Tab-separated table of C-alpha atoms and ligand atoms in Angstrom:
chain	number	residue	atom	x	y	z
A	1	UNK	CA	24.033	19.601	136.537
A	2	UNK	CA	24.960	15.652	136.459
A	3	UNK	CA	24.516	14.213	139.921
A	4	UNK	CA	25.536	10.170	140.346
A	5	UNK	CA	23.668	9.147	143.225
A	6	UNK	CA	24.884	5.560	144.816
A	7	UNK	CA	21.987	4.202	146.037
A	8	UNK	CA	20.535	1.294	148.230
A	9	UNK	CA	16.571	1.185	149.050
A	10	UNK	CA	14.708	3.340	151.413
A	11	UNK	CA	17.871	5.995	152.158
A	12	UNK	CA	18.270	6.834	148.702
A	13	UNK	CA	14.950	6.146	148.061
A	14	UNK	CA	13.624	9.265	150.231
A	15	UNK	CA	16.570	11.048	149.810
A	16	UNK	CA	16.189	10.808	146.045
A	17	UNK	CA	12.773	12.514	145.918
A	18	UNK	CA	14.243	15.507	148.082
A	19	UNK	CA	16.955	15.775	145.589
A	20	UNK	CA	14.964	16.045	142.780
A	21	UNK	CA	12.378	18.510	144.353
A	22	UNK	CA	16.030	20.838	145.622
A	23	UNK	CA	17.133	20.438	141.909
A	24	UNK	CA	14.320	19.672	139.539
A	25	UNK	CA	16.256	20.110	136.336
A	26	UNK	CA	19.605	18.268	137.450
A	27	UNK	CA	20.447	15.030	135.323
A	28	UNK	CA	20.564	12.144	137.729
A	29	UNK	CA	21.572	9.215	137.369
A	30	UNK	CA	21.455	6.486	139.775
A	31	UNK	CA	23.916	3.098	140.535
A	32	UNK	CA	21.674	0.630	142.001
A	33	UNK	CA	22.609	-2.005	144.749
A	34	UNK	CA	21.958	-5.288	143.474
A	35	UNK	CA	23.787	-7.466	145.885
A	36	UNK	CA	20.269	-7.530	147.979
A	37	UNK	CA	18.942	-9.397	144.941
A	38	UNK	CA	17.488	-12.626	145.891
A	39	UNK	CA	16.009	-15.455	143.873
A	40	UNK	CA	12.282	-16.631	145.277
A	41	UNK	CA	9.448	-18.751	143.937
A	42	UNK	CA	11.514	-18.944	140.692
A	43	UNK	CA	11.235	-15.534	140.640
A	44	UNK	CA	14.253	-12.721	140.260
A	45	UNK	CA	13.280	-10.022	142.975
A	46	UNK	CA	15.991	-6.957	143.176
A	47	UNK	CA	14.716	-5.061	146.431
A	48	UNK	CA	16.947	-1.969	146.046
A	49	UNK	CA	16.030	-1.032	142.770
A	50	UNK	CA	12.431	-1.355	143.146
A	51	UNK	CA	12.399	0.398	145.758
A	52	UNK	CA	13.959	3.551	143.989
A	53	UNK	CA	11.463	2.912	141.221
A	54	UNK	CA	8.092	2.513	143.234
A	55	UNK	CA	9.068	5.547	145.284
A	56	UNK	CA	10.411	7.860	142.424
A	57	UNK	CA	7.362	6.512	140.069
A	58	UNK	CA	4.683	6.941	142.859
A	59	UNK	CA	3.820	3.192	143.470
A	60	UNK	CA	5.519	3.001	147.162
A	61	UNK	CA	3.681	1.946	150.143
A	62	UNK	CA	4.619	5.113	152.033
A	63	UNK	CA	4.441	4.454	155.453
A	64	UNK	CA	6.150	0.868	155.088
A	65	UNK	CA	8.973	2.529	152.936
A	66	UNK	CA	9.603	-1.372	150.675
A	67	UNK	CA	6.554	-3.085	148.330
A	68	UNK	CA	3.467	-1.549	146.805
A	69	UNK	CA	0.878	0.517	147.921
A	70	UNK	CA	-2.666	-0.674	148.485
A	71	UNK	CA	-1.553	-4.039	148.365
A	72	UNK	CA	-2.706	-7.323	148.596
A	73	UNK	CA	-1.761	-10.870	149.146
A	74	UNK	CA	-3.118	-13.371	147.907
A	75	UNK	CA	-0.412	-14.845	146.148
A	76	UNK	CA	1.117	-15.259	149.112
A	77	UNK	CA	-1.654	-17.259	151.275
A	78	UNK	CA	-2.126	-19.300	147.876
A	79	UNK	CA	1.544	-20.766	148.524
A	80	UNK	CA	1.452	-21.241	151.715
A	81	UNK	CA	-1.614	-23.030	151.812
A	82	UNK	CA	0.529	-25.089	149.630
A	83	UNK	CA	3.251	-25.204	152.078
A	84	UNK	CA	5.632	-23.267	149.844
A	85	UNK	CA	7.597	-20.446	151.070
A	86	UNK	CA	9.369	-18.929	152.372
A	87	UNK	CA	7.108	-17.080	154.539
A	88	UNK	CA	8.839	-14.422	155.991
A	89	UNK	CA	10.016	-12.659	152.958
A	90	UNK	CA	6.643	-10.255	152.306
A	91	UNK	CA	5.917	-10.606	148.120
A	92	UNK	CA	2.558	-8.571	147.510
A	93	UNK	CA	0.092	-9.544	144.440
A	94	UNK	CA	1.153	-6.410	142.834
A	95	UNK	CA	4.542	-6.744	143.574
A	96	UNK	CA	4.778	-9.902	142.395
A	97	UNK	CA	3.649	-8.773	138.529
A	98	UNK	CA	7.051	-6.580	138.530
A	99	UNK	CA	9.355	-10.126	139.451
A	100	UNK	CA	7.766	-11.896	136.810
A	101	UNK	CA	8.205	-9.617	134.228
A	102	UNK	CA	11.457	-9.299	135.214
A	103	UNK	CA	12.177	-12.738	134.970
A	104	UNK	CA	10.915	-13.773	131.828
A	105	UNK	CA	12.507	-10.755	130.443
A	106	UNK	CA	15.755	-12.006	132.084
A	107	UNK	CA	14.932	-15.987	130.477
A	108	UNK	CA	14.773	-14.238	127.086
A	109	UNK	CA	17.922	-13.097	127.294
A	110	UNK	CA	17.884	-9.443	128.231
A	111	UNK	CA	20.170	-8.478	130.550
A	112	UNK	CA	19.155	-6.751	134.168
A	113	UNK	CA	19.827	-2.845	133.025
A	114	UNK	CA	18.006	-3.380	129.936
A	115	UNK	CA	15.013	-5.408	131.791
A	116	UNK	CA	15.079	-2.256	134.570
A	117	UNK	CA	15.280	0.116	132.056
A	118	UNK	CA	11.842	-1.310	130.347
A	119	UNK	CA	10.146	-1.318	133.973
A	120	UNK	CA	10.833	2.020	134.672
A	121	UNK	CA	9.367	2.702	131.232
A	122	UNK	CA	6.044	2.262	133.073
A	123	UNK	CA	6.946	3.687	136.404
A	124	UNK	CA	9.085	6.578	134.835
A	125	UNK	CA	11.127	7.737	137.842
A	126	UNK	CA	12.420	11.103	136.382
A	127	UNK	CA	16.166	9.818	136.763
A	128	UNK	CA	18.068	6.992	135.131
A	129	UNK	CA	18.245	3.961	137.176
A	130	UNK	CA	21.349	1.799	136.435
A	131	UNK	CA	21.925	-1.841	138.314
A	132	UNK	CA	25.711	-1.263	139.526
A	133	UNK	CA	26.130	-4.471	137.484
A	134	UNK	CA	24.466	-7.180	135.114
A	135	UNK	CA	26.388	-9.770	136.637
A	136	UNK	CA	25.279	-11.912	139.742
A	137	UNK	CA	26.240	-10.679	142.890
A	138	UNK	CA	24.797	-11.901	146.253
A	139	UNK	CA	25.879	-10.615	149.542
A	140	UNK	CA	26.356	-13.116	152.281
A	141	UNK	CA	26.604	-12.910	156.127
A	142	UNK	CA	28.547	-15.059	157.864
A	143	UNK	CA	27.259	-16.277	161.541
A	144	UNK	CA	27.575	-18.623	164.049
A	145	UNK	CA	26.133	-22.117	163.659
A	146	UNK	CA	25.287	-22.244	167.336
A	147	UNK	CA	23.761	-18.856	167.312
A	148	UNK	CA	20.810	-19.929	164.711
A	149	UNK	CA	17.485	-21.532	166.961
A	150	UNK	CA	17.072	-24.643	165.498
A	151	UNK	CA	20.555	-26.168	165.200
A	152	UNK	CA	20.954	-29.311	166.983
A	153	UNK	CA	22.969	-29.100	170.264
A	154	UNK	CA	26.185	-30.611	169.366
A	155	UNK	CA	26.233	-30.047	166.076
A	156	UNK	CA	29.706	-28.443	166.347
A	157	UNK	CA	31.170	-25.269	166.475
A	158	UNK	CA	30.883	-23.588	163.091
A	159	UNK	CA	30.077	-20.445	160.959
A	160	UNK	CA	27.654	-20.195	158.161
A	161	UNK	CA	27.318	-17.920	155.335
A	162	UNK	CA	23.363	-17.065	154.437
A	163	UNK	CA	21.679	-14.845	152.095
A	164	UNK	CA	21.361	-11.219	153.214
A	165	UNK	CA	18.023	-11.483	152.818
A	166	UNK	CA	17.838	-14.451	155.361
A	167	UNK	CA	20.019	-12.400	157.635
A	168	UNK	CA	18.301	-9.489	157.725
A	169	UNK	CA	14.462	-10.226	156.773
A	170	UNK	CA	14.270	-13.632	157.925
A	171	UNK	CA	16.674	-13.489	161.509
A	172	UNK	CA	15.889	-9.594	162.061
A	173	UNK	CA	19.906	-9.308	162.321
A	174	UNK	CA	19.423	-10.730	165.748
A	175	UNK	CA	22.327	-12.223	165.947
A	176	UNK	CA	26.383	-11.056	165.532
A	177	UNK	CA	27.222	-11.044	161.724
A	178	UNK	CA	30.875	-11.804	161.252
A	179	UNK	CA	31.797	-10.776	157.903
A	180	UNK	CA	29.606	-9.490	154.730
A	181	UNK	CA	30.515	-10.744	151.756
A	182	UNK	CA	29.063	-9.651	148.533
A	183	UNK	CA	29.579	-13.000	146.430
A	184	UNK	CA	30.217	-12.874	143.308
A	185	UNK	CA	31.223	-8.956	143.108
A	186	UNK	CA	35.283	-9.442	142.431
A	187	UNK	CA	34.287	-11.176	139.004
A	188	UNK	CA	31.474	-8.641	138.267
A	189	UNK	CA	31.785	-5.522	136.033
A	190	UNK	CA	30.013	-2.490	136.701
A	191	UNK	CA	26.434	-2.446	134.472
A	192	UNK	CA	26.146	-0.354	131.121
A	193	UNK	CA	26.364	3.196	131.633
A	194	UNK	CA	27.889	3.117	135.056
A	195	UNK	CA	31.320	4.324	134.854
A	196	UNK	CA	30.571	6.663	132.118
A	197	UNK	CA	27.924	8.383	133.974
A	198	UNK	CA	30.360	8.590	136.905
A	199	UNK	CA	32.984	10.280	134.408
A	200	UNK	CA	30.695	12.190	133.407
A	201	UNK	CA	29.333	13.989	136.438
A	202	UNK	CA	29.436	16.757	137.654
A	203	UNK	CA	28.945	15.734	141.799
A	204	UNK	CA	28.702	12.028	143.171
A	205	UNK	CA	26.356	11.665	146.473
A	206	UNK	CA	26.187	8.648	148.819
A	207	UNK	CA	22.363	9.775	150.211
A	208	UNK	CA	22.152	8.185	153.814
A	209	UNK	CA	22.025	4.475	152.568
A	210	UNK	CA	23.568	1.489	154.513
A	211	UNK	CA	27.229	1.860	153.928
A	212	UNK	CA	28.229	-1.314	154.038
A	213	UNK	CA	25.614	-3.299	152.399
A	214	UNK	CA	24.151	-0.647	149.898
A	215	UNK	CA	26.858	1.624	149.428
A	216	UNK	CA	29.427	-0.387	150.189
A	217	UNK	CA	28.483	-3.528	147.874
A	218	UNK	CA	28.361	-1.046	145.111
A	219	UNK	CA	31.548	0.601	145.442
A	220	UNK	CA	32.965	-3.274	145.598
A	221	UNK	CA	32.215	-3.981	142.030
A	222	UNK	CA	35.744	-3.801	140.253
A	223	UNK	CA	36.255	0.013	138.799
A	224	UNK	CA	33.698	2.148	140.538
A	225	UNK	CA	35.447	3.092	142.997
A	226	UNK	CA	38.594	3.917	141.182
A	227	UNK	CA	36.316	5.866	138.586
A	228	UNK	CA	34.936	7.825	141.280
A	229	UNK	CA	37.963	8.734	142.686
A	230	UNK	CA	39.231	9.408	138.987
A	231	UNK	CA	36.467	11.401	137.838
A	232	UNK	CA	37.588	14.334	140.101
A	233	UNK	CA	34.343	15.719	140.617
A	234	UNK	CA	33.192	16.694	144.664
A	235	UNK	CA	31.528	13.330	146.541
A	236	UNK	CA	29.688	14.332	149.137
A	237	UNK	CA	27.639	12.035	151.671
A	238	UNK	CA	25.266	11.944	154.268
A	239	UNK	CA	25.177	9.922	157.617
A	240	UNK	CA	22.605	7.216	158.172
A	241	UNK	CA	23.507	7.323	161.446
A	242	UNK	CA	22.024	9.739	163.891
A	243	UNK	CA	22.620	9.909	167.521
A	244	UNK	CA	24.904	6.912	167.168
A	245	UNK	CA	22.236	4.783	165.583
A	246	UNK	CA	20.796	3.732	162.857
A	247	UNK	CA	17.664	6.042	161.938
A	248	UNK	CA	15.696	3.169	160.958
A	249	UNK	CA	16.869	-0.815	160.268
A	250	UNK	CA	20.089	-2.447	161.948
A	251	UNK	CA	23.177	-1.022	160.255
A	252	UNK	CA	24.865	-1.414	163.004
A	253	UNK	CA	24.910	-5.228	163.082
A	254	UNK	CA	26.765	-4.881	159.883
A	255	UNK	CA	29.068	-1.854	160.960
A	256	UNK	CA	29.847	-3.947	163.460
A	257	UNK	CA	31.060	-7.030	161.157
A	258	UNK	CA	33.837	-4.967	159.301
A	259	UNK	CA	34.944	-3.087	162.307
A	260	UNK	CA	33.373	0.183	162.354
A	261	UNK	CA	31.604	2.146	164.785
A	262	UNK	CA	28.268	2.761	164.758
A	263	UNK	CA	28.971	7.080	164.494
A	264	UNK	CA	28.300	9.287	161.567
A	265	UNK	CA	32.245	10.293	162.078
A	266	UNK	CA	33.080	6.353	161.920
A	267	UNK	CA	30.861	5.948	158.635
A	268	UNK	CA	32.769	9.010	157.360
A	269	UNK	CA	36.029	7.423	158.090
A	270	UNK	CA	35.241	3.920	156.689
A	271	UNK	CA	34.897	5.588	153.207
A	272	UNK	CA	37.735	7.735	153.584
A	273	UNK	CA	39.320	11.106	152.473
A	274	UNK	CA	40.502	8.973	149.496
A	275	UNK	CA	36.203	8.873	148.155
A	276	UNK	CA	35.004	11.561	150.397
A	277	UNK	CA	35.416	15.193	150.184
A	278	UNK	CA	32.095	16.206	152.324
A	279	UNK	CA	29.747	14.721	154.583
A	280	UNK	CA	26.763	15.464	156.477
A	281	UNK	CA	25.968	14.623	160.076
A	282	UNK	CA	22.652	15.593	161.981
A	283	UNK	CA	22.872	18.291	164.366
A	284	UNK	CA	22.781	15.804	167.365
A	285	UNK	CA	26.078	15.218	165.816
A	286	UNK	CA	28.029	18.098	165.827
A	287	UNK	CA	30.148	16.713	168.032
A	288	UNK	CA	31.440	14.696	165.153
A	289	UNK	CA	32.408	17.403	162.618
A	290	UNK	CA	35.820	18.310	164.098
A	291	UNK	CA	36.777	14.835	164.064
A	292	UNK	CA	35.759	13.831	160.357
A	293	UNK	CA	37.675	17.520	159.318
A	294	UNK	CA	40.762	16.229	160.848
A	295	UNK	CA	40.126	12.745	158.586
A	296	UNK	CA	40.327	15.437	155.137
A	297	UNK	CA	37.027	15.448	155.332
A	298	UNK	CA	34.942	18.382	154.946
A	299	UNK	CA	32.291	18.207	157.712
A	300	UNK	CA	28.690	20.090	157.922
A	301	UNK	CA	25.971	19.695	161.223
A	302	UNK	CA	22.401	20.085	160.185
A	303	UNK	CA	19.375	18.513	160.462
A	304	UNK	CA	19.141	14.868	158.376
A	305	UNK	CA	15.575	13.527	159.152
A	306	UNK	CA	13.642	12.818	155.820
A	307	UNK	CA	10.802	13.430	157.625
A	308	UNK	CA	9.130	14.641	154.454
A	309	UNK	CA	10.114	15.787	150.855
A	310	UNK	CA	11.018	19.622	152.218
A	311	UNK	CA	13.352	18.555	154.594
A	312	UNK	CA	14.913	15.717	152.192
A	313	UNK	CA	15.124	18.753	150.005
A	314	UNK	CA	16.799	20.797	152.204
A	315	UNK	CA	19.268	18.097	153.168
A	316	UNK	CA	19.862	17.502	149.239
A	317	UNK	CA	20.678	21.321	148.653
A	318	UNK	CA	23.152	21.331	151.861
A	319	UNK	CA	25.411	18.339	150.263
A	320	UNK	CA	25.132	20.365	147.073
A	321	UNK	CA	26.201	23.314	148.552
A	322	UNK	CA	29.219	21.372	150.504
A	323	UNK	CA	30.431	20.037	146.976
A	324	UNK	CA	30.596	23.305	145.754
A	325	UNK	CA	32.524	24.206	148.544
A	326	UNK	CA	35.170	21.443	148.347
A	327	UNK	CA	35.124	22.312	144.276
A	328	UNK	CA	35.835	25.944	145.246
B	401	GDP	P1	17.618	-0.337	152.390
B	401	GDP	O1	18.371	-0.960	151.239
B	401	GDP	O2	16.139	-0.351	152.188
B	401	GDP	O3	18.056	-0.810	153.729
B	401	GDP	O4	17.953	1.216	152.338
B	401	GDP	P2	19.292	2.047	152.255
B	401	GDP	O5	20.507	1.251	152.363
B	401	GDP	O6	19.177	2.967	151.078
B	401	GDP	O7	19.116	2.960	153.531
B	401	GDP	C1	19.101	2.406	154.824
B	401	GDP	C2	19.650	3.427	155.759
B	401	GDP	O8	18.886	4.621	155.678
B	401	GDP	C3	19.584	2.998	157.216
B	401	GDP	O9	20.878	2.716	157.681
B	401	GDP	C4	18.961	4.189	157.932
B	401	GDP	O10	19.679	4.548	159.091
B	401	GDP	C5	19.003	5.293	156.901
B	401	GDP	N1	17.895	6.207	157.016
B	401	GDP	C6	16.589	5.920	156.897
B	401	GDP	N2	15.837	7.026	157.107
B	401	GDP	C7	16.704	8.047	157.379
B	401	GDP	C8	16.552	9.441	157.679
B	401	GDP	O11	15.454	9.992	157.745
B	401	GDP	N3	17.706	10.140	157.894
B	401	GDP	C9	18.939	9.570	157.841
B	401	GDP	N4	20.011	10.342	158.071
B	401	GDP	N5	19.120	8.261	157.545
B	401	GDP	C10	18.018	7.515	157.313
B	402	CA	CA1	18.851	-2.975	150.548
């Protein structure tokens, strides 16, 4: 079986390894999010995909979820004993050998899916990892002026774009985000290998990842979309959003920015029947599954904590089982 997965970080991170422990022998590919990617200390960090790699390959810090296990810092005291940061964006010693590798594999030319290809060469995930695209993409949020601590007084009434990073590392999402814009994404065309592995599946899953900054930013780069809906194979998601909430981070700060509810049957709705043919809420939820049913979309209650790799497996093998369902 050929399973596309659309993936951001530590969603379809975890919900990767349950996937591939419900279906050991499937084919999986995976479209990375790149629009987290962020340029620091000269260095080209992509958060998303490493992510997928250090937890597929074994080199996650497990408890944290981001970054490397048994890891150290020294790097980082080093520069900001020199007064260089930023600070609040957490590069480890050992993470820091994958961004420069990357980018002097990136200043020779190489192009991101060939440079991620040749890390995961060492890390050796078990699926293929594709960047959604080799072009630059950034996504920006836009915020008040007044809201960020530090502005003068008087300064004037204004909005700001910043990096996603910044919003969300950096400010915590603390304050109202008024639009997400992944810069750059209009011009950018999807990464080698993308589209054909999409034509070529045989199921696409959105695992519980942030729709509108993971999944979402991905299904923005020209084409994916429309070869997802063309491929005419069963998509089939799962709600990040439990019990109205996020399960973990502040999706709901950027729900909030492009108008959508922070419910697993508002997620569901956002992407539409038009993508969606299943999706998964968590039992808390079941409320929600007559609603997303009368959206055209076919609707299962269960439970959707990856609390470990057999329940991530179990939740893998439901949205399998819903696909072949809607394919039926
Ligand atoms: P990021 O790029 O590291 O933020 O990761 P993703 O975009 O892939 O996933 C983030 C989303 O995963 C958040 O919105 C969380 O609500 C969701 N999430 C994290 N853990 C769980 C879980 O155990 N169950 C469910 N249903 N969602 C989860
Ligand atoms: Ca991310």
């Amino acid at each position: 079986m050929r399973i596309v997965v659309l993936a951001g970080g530590i969603g379809g991170a975890r919900f990767l390894r349950g996937l591939m422990s419900a279906v050991p022998d499937a084919d999986i590919t995976v479209i990375g999010n790149t629009g987290d990617d962020i340029h620091l200390f000269g260095l080209k960090v992509c958060p998303d995909l490493d992510t997928v790699m250090y937890t597929l390959g074994g080199g996650i810090h497990e408890e944290q979820g981001w970054g490397r296990a048994e890891e150290t810092f020294a790097v980082k005291e080093e520069l900001a004993a020199y007064g260089v940061g930023p600070e609040w964006f957490g590069l480890g010693d050992r993470d820091f050998a994958t961004h420069i590798v990357r980018t002097q594999m990136m200043s020779a030319g190489y192009p991101l899916s060939a440079v991620t290809e040749a890390l995961c060469a060492r890390w050796q995930p078990g699926v293929r990892l594709l960047p959604m695209t080799d072009d630059r993409v950034e996504t920006h949020v836009l915020i008040d002026t007044a809201d960020i601590s530090g502005s003068a007084a008087g300064d004037g009434e204004g909005r700001k774009a910043v990096h996603f990073q910044e919003y969300w590392v950096r400010m915590r999402a603390s304050v109202p985000a008024h639009a997400v814009v992944p810069v750059g994404a209009d011009q950018a065309k999807p990464g080698p290998g993308v589209l054909e592995a999409i034509a070529d599946s045989d199921v696409v899953l959105f695992p519980p990842s942030n729709p509108v900054v993971s999944v979402g930013t991905i299904l923005a780069v020209p084409g994916v979309r429309e070869a997802i809906a063309e491929a005419g194979v069963p998509v089939v998601g799962l709600s990040p959003i439990v019990g109205d909430a996020p399960v973990r981070g502040m999706a709901d700060k950027v729900l909030a920015a492009v108008g959508v509810e922070s419910t697993a049957a508002a997620v569901a709705k956002h992407y539409g029947s038009g993508l969606l043919d299943g999706w998964l809420v968590d039992e808390v939820d079941a409320d929600a599954v007559d609603e997303v049913e009368a959206a055209g979309i076919r609707c299962r209650a269960l439970p959707l904590m990856m609390t470990d790799t057999e329940a991530t497996a179990r939740m893998a093998t439901a949205a399998l089982a819903l696909a072949e369902e809607v394919r039926a």
